[in-house]
Every structure is written in C-alpha cells, then in structure tokens.
Amino acid sequence: MSVDPSRRSLLFGRKPAAQSPVVFRPPWAIAQFIEHCTRCNACVEACPTQIIVRGDGGFPELDFTRGECSFCGECRTACQSPALSAAQTWQQTIRISERCLAGQGVECRVCGESCDARAIRFILQPGRVAQPQLDSEACTGCGACIAPCPSQAIAMIQTGKTA
Ligand code: SF4
Ligand code: SF4
Ligand code: SF4
C-alpha cells in the first residue's frame, strides 16, 4: 500500500517540507539577483518610499505593507552591481482573496481608490455590493492597494520573471 508523503510525515512525525515564501526584489532585479547582489544596502537607503528592507541573508526585498513602488529608479541608480540592471521591470500583479469585505457584502472601494493605474474597477451586481475586478494587464504591480486594504485581502503574486 502506498502512503501519501504528507500523511507519511504525519504518521512518522516528520514535518512536510515548508514552501519558501515568494520574495519580491526591486523592479529591475535580474534573474541571477542573488549571485550579483553584494548586500551593500544602498538600495534600501535610496528608496524614498522605504519599501525595500533587508530580508533573508541580508538581501534586499520589498515589503508592500509599508507602501508602494513609484518606479522612481533610485534603487537602480544606487546599485553599483549588475543586480538591478534588467531591461524591464518586474512582472507581478495582485490577487484579492476571500477576505475582501465586498465579497462579504460590506461596501468597500478602498483598493480601487488607491490605484492610480485604474486597474481595479468595481462592478455592480444585482443584490450584492459592487465587487472589485482586476485588470491584470493594467496593473503595474506597484503595490499601492495592499497597505490600505482594511481586511488585508490583497497579496502580490508573480506572473513571469522571478527575481
Ligand atoms: S523604484 Fe523607487 S520606489 Fe521603487 S523600489 Fe526602487 S527606489 Fe523604491
Ligand atoms: S544596491 Fe544593489 S548590490 Fe546593493 S543591496 Fe541593493 S541590489 Fe544588492
Ligand atoms: S498593484 Fe498597483 S496597479 Fe496593481 S491593482 Fe494594486 S494599486 Fe493598482
């Protein structure tokens, strides 16, 4: 009889392997970021919105609960290594979870009001409060909608290039 690996872990007291959390780097991070970043901290100090923090191993990562990326380029300018030299900015967008207040019948349009790119529209539906709908093509991945959400329903997700 074969035993499912996660069940086997329970049976034999071993923890299933933990999934590492997705880490978001500054917008121009190259694919081989870890190999090139010297952990000098210059991007952390340069970011005017202070969303770059020292993460695991001292490598910079973004914390969108602190604010948004304005794509000002200060981090790229400050970086003396090739770590932030990608030709294009990142590919990421947001996901709205079931924690969304509108989904629970409570009128809320905070995320839409936070989005300069107008990537979140509210669609009226019969018998329900207006529901948020994301236009992922219009979303820049700036993260401006994440911190203001009163129910922490919004998370960033990667759609392409990994940093
Ligand atoms: S582009 Fe500007 S706002 Fe965005 S992470 Fe870099 S320094 Fe911060
Ligand atoms: S400025 Fe460049 S090398 Fe320095 S920590 Fe930031 S990404 Fe790494
Ligand atoms: S991440 Fe930025 S562009 Fe995308 S929906 Fe949120 S506020 Fe709008």
PDB file of C-alpha atoms and ligand atoms in Angstrom:
ATOM      1  CA  MET A   1       0.000   0.000   0.000  1.00  0.00           C
ATOM      2  CA  SER A   2       1.414   3.374  -0.924  1.00  0.00           C
ATOM      3  CA  VAL A   3       1.247   6.212   1.606  1.00  0.00           C
ATOM      4  CA  ASP A   4       0.771   9.825   0.636  1.00  0.00           C
ATOM      5  CA  PRO A   5       4.031  11.720   1.503  1.00  0.00           C
ATOM      6  CA  SER A   6       2.270  14.343   3.642  1.00  0.00           C
ATOM      7  CA  ARG A   7       0.394  11.566   5.504  1.00  0.00           C
ATOM      8  CA  ARG A   8       3.634   9.633   5.880  1.00  0.00           C
ATOM      9  CA  SER A   9       5.133  12.723   7.536  1.00  0.00           C
ATOM     10  CA  LEU A  10       2.241  12.813   9.978  1.00  0.00           C
ATOM     11  CA  LEU A  11       2.482   9.090  10.665  1.00  0.00           C
ATOM     12  CA  PHE A  12       6.220   9.186  11.237  1.00  0.00           C
ATOM     13  CA  GLY A  13       6.388  12.535  12.978  1.00  0.00           C
ATOM     14  CA  ARG A  14       8.301  14.398  10.288  1.00  0.00           C
ATOM     15  CA  LYS A  15       7.206  17.836   9.149  1.00  0.00           C
ATOM     16  CA  PRO A  16       6.364  18.192   5.435  1.00  0.00           C
ATOM     17  CA  ALA A  17       8.903  20.392   3.620  1.00  0.00           C
ATOM     18  CA  ALA A  18       7.905  24.037   4.137  1.00  0.00           C
ATOM     19  CA  GLN A  19       7.253  26.057   0.991  1.00  0.00           C
ATOM     20  CA  SER A  20       9.521  29.063   0.862  1.00  0.00           C
ATOM     21  CA  PRO A  21       7.582  32.330   0.720  1.00  0.00           C
ATOM     22  CA  VAL A  22       7.708  34.324  -2.507  1.00  0.00           C
ATOM     23  CA  VAL A  23      10.189  37.172  -2.238  1.00  0.00           C
ATOM     24  CA  PHE A  24       9.873  40.343  -4.276  1.00  0.00           C
ATOM     25  CA  ARG A  25      13.013  42.244  -5.261  1.00  0.00           C
ATOM     26  CA  PRO A  26      13.314  45.834  -6.553  1.00  0.00           C
ATOM     27  CA  PRO A  27      11.797  46.364 -10.019  1.00  0.00           C
ATOM     28  CA  TRP A  28      14.914  45.885 -12.166  1.00  0.00           C
ATOM     29  CA  ALA A  29      16.227  42.777 -10.409  1.00  0.00           C
ATOM     30  CA  ILE A  30      17.883  40.342 -12.790  1.00  0.00           C
ATOM     31  CA  ALA A  31      17.154  36.619 -12.752  1.00  0.00           C
ATOM     32  CA  GLN A  32      20.561  35.877 -11.164  1.00  0.00           C
ATOM     33  CA  PHE A  33      19.998  38.505  -8.479  1.00  0.00           C
ATOM     34  CA  ILE A  34      21.461  36.560  -5.552  1.00  0.00           C
ATOM     35  CA  GLU A  35      24.691  35.895  -7.450  1.00  0.00           C
ATOM     36  CA  HIS A  36      25.296  39.573  -8.102  1.00  0.00           C
ATOM     37  CA  CYS A  37      23.854  41.447  -5.125  1.00  0.00           C
ATOM     38  CA  THR A  38      26.637  42.400  -2.695  1.00  0.00           C
ATOM     39  CA  ARG A  39      24.153  43.187   0.103  1.00  0.00           C
ATOM     40  CA  CYS A  40      25.592  46.687   0.303  1.00  0.00           C
ATOM     41  CA  ASN A  41      22.255  48.161   1.435  1.00  0.00           C
ATOM     42  CA  ALA A  42      22.467  51.118  -0.964  1.00  0.00           C
ATOM     43  CA  CYS A  43      19.054  50.409  -2.491  1.00  0.00           C
ATOM     44  CA  VAL A  44      17.489  50.108   0.951  1.00  0.00           C
ATOM     45  CA  GLU A  45      18.764  53.556   1.861  1.00  0.00           C
ATOM     46  CA  ALA A  46      17.847  55.081  -1.507  1.00  0.00           C
ATOM     47  CA  CYS A  47      14.197  54.035  -1.689  1.00  0.00           C
ATOM     48  CA  PRO A  48      12.078  57.122  -0.933  1.00  0.00           C
ATOM     49  CA  THR A  49       9.004  55.059  -0.058  1.00  0.00           C
ATOM     50  CA  GLN A  50      11.085  52.813   2.223  1.00  0.00           C
ATOM     51  CA  ILE A  51       9.593  49.598   0.915  1.00  0.00           C
ATOM     52  CA  ILE A  52      12.991  47.941   0.424  1.00  0.00           C
ATOM     53  CA  VAL A  53      14.046  46.122   3.567  1.00  0.00           C
ATOM     54  CA  ARG A  54      16.883  43.780   4.421  1.00  0.00           C
ATOM     55  CA  GLY A  55      15.454  40.318   4.082  1.00  0.00           C
ATOM     56  CA  ASP A  56      16.738  36.786   4.411  1.00  0.00           C
ATOM     57  CA  GLY A  57      20.536  36.654   4.365  1.00  0.00           C
ATOM     58  CA  GLY A  58      20.716  40.454   4.188  1.00  0.00           C
ATOM     59  CA  PHE A  59      19.414  40.544   0.626  1.00  0.00           C
ATOM     60  CA  PRO A  60      17.009  43.393  -0.148  1.00  0.00           C
ATOM     61  CA  GLU A  61      13.359  42.555  -0.603  1.00  0.00           C
ATOM     62  CA  LEU A  62      10.167  44.549  -0.874  1.00  0.00           C
ATOM     63  CA  ASP A  63       7.588  44.913   1.860  1.00  0.00           C
ATOM     64  CA  PHE A  64       4.391  46.224   0.311  1.00  0.00           C
ATOM     65  CA  THR A  65       2.753  46.559   3.711  1.00  0.00           C
ATOM     66  CA  ARG A  66       4.994  49.627   4.087  1.00  0.00           C
ATOM     67  CA  GLY A  67       3.854  51.307   0.888  1.00  0.00           C
ATOM     68  CA  GLU A  68       4.209  51.250  -2.856  1.00  0.00           C
ATOM     69  CA  CYS A  69       6.871  51.368  -5.526  1.00  0.00           C
ATOM     70  CA  SER A  70       6.782  54.602  -7.546  1.00  0.00           C
ATOM     71  CA  PHE A  71       9.236  53.225 -10.148  1.00  0.00           C
ATOM     72  CA  CYS A  72      11.413  56.251  -9.426  1.00  0.00           C
ATOM     73  CA  GLY A  73      14.561  54.265 -10.246  1.00  0.00           C
ATOM     74  CA  GLU A  74      16.505  55.450  -7.179  1.00  0.00           C
ATOM     75  CA  CYS A  75      17.333  51.863  -6.222  1.00  0.00           C
ATOM     76  CA  ARG A  76      18.687  51.107  -9.683  1.00  0.00           C
ATOM     77  CA  THR A  77      20.768  54.278  -9.690  1.00  0.00           C
ATOM     78  CA  ALA A  78      22.194  53.499  -6.252  1.00  0.00           C
ATOM     79  CA  CYS A  79      23.156  49.926  -7.131  1.00  0.00           C
ATOM     80  CA  GLN A  80      26.794  49.556  -8.174  1.00  0.00           C
ATOM     81  CA  SER A  81      26.425  45.886  -9.125  1.00  0.00           C
ATOM     82  CA  PRO A  82      24.561  44.298 -12.067  1.00  0.00           C
ATOM     83  CA  ALA A  83      21.863  43.082  -9.642  1.00  0.00           C
ATOM     84  CA  LEU A  84      19.348  45.757 -10.690  1.00  0.00           C
ATOM     85  CA  SER A  85      20.159  46.005 -14.375  1.00  0.00           C
ATOM     86  CA  ALA A  86      17.241  44.181 -16.005  1.00  0.00           C
ATOM     87  CA  ALA A  87      15.930  45.936 -19.108  1.00  0.00           C
ATOM     88  CA  GLN A  88      12.325  45.617 -17.979  1.00  0.00           C
ATOM     89  CA  THR A  89      10.713  45.991 -14.605  1.00  0.00           C
ATOM     90  CA  TRP A  90       9.200  43.031 -12.842  1.00  0.00           C
ATOM     91  CA  GLN A  91       6.139  41.076 -13.872  1.00  0.00           C
ATOM     92  CA  GLN A  92       3.769  40.830 -10.977  1.00  0.00           C
ATOM     93  CA  THR A  93       0.229  41.603 -10.096  1.00  0.00           C
ATOM     94  CA  ILE A  94      -2.098  41.285  -7.158  1.00  0.00           C
ATOM     95  CA  ARG A  95      -4.621  38.726  -6.017  1.00  0.00           C
ATOM     96  CA  ILE A  96      -7.700  39.637  -3.989  1.00  0.00           C
ATOM     97  CA  SER A  97      -8.655  36.910  -1.537  1.00  0.00           C
ATOM     98  CA  GLU A  98     -11.933  35.878   0.035  1.00  0.00           C
ATOM     99  CA  ARG A  99     -11.111  38.200   2.929  1.00  0.00           C
ATOM    100  CA  CYS A 100     -12.302  41.068   0.692  1.00  0.00           C
ATOM    101  CA  LEU A 101     -15.074  42.956   2.501  1.00  0.00           C
ATOM    102  CA  ALA A 102     -17.064  43.483  -0.712  1.00  0.00           C
ATOM    103  CA  GLY A 103     -17.168  39.721  -1.175  1.00  0.00           C
ATOM    104  CA  GLN A 104     -18.741  39.510   2.277  1.00  0.00           C
ATOM    105  CA  GLY A 105     -21.403  42.094   1.440  1.00  0.00           C
ATOM    106  CA  VAL A 106     -19.700  45.129   3.012  1.00  0.00           C
ATOM    107  CA  GLU A 107     -19.376  48.219   0.803  1.00  0.00           C
ATOM    108  CA  CYS A 108     -15.663  48.992   0.352  1.00  0.00           C
ATOM    109  CA  ARG A 109     -13.771  50.505  -2.573  1.00  0.00           C
ATOM    110  CA  VAL A 110     -10.519  51.397  -0.865  1.00  0.00           C
ATOM    111  CA  CYS A 111      -8.280  49.391  -3.212  1.00  0.00           C
ATOM    112  CA  GLY A 112      -9.827  50.964  -6.302  1.00  0.00           C
ATOM    113  CA  GLU A 113      -9.348  54.426  -4.852  1.00  0.00           C
ATOM    114  CA  SER A 114      -5.668  53.626  -4.150  1.00  0.00           C
ATOM    115  CA  CYS A 115      -4.911  52.516  -7.698  1.00  0.00           C
ATOM    116  CA  ASP A 116      -3.609  55.305  -9.950  1.00  0.00           C
ATOM    117  CA  ALA A 117      -3.476  52.882 -12.874  1.00  0.00           C
ATOM    118  CA  ARG A 118      -7.235  52.290 -12.529  1.00  0.00           C
ATOM    119  CA  ALA A 119      -6.590  48.570 -12.661  1.00  0.00           C
ATOM    120  CA  ILE A 120      -9.301  47.788 -10.115  1.00  0.00           C
ATOM    121  CA  ARG A 121     -12.851  48.523 -11.203  1.00  0.00           C
ATOM    122  CA  PHE A 122     -15.985  47.910  -9.191  1.00  0.00           C
ATOM    123  CA  ILE A 123     -18.730  46.029 -10.967  1.00  0.00           C
ATOM    124  CA  LEU A 124     -22.313  46.407  -9.805  1.00  0.00           C
ATOM    125  CA  GLN A 125     -24.149  43.128  -9.392  1.00  0.00           C
ATOM    126  CA  PRO A 126     -27.841  42.600  -8.626  1.00  0.00           C
ATOM    127  CA  GLY A 127     -28.439  42.033  -4.928  1.00  0.00           C
ATOM    128  CA  ARG A 128     -24.767  42.491  -3.983  1.00  0.00           C
ATOM    129  CA  VAL A 129     -22.490  45.394  -3.240  1.00  0.00           C
ATOM    130  CA  ALA A 130     -20.135  46.278  -6.094  1.00  0.00           C
ATOM    131  CA  GLN A 131     -17.349  43.737  -6.486  1.00  0.00           C
ATOM    132  CA  PRO A 132     -13.711  44.541  -7.338  1.00  0.00           C
ATOM    133  CA  GLN A 133     -12.441  43.291 -10.672  1.00  0.00           C
ATOM    134  CA  LEU A 134      -8.752  43.409 -11.523  1.00  0.00           C
ATOM    135  CA  ASP A 135      -7.457  44.277 -14.970  1.00  0.00           C
ATOM    136  CA  SER A 136      -4.123  42.471 -14.692  1.00  0.00           C
ATOM    137  CA  GLU A 137      -2.929  43.998 -17.968  1.00  0.00           C
ATOM    138  CA  ALA A 138      -3.309  47.478 -16.489  1.00  0.00           C
ATOM    139  CA  CYS A 139      -1.809  46.529 -13.120  1.00  0.00           C
ATOM    140  CA  THR A 140       1.781  47.725 -12.771  1.00  0.00           C
ATOM    141  CA  GLY A 141       2.471  45.660  -9.649  1.00  0.00           C
ATOM    142  CA  CYS A 142       3.173  48.838  -7.679  1.00  0.00           C
ATOM    143  CA  GLY A 143       1.530  47.511  -4.514  1.00  0.00           C
ATOM    144  CA  ALA A 144      -0.299  50.745  -3.663  1.00  0.00           C
ATOM    145  CA  CYS A 145      -3.534  48.877  -2.998  1.00  0.00           C
ATOM    146  CA  ILE A 146      -2.043  46.431  -0.470  1.00  0.00           C
ATOM    147  CA  ALA A 147      -1.449  48.502   2.681  1.00  0.00           C
ATOM    148  CA  PRO A 148      -4.742  50.458   2.577  1.00  0.00           C
ATOM    149  CA  CYS A 149      -6.946  47.336   2.362  1.00  0.00           C
ATOM    150  CA  PRO A 150      -8.797  47.185   5.702  1.00  0.00           C
ATOM    151  CA  SER A 151      -9.052  43.392   5.666  1.00  0.00           C
ATOM    152  CA  GLN A 152      -5.540  42.528   4.364  1.00  0.00           C
ATOM    153  CA  ALA A 153      -7.186  40.806   1.426  1.00  0.00           C
ATOM    154  CA  ILE A 154      -4.613  41.767  -1.204  1.00  0.00           C
ATOM    155  CA  ALA A 155      -1.345  39.975  -1.875  1.00  0.00           C
ATOM    156  CA  MET A 156       1.276  40.366  -4.572  1.00  0.00           C
ATOM    157  CA  ILE A 157       1.877  37.443  -6.899  1.00  0.00           C
ATOM    158  CA  GLN A 158       4.466  36.826  -9.587  1.00  0.00           C
ATOM    159  CA  THR A 159       3.274  36.437 -13.128  1.00  0.00           C
ATOM    160  CA  GLY A 160       6.530  35.950 -15.009  1.00  0.00           C
ATOM    161  CA  LYS A 161      10.161  36.762 -14.341  1.00  0.00           C
ATOM    162  CA  THR A 162      11.405  35.646 -10.972  1.00  0.00           C
ATOM    163  CA  ALA A 163      13.836  37.847  -9.121  1.00  0.00           C
TER     164      ALA A 163
HETATM  165  S1  SF4 B   1      11.930  52.244  -7.913  1.00  0.00           S
HETATM  166 FE1  SF4 B   1      11.961  53.794  -6.304  1.00  0.00          FE
HETATM  167  S2  SF4 B   1      10.158  53.403  -5.054  1.00  0.00           S
HETATM  168 FE2  SF4 B   1      10.503  51.566  -6.303  1.00  0.00          FE
HETATM  169  S3  SF4 B   1      11.728  50.179  -5.008  1.00  0.00           S
HETATM  170 FE3  SF4 B   1      13.167  51.393  -6.272  1.00  0.00          FE
HETATM  171  S4  SF4 B   1      13.700  53.161  -5.028  1.00  0.00           S
HETATM  172 FE4  SF4 B   1      11.845  52.239  -4.131  1.00  0.00          FE
HETATM  173  S1  SF4 B   2      22.198  48.286  -4.115  1.00  0.00           S
HETATM  174 FE1  SF4 B   2      22.409  46.508  -5.477  1.00  0.00          FE
HETATM  175  S2  SF4 B   2      24.113  45.292  -4.622  1.00  0.00           S
HETATM  176 FE2  SF4 B   2      23.454  46.746  -3.022  1.00  0.00          FE
HETATM  177  S3  SF4 B   2      21.957  45.586  -1.788  1.00  0.00           S
HETATM  178 FE3  SF4 B   2      20.800  46.708  -3.364  1.00  0.00          FE
HETATM  179  S4  SF4 B   2      20.591  45.256  -5.091  1.00  0.00           S
HETATM  180 FE4  SF4 B   2      22.219  44.470  -3.738  1.00  0.00          FE
HETATM  181  S1  SF4 B   3      -0.668  46.753  -7.558  1.00  0.00           S
HETATM  182 FE1  SF4 B   3      -0.792  48.974  -8.151  1.00  0.00          FE
HETATM  183  S2  SF4 B   3      -1.522  48.956 -10.288  1.00  0.00           S
HETATM  184 FE2  SF4 B   3      -1.917  46.887  -9.444  1.00  0.00          FE
HETATM  185  S3  SF4 B   3      -4.061  46.975  -8.710  1.00  0.00           S
HETATM  186 FE3  SF4 B   3      -2.723  47.479  -6.941  1.00  0.00          FE
HETATM  187  S4  SF4 B   3      -2.561  49.750  -6.957  1.00  0.00           S
HETATM  188 FE4  SF4 B   3      -3.350  49.123  -8.981  1.00  0.00          FE
END
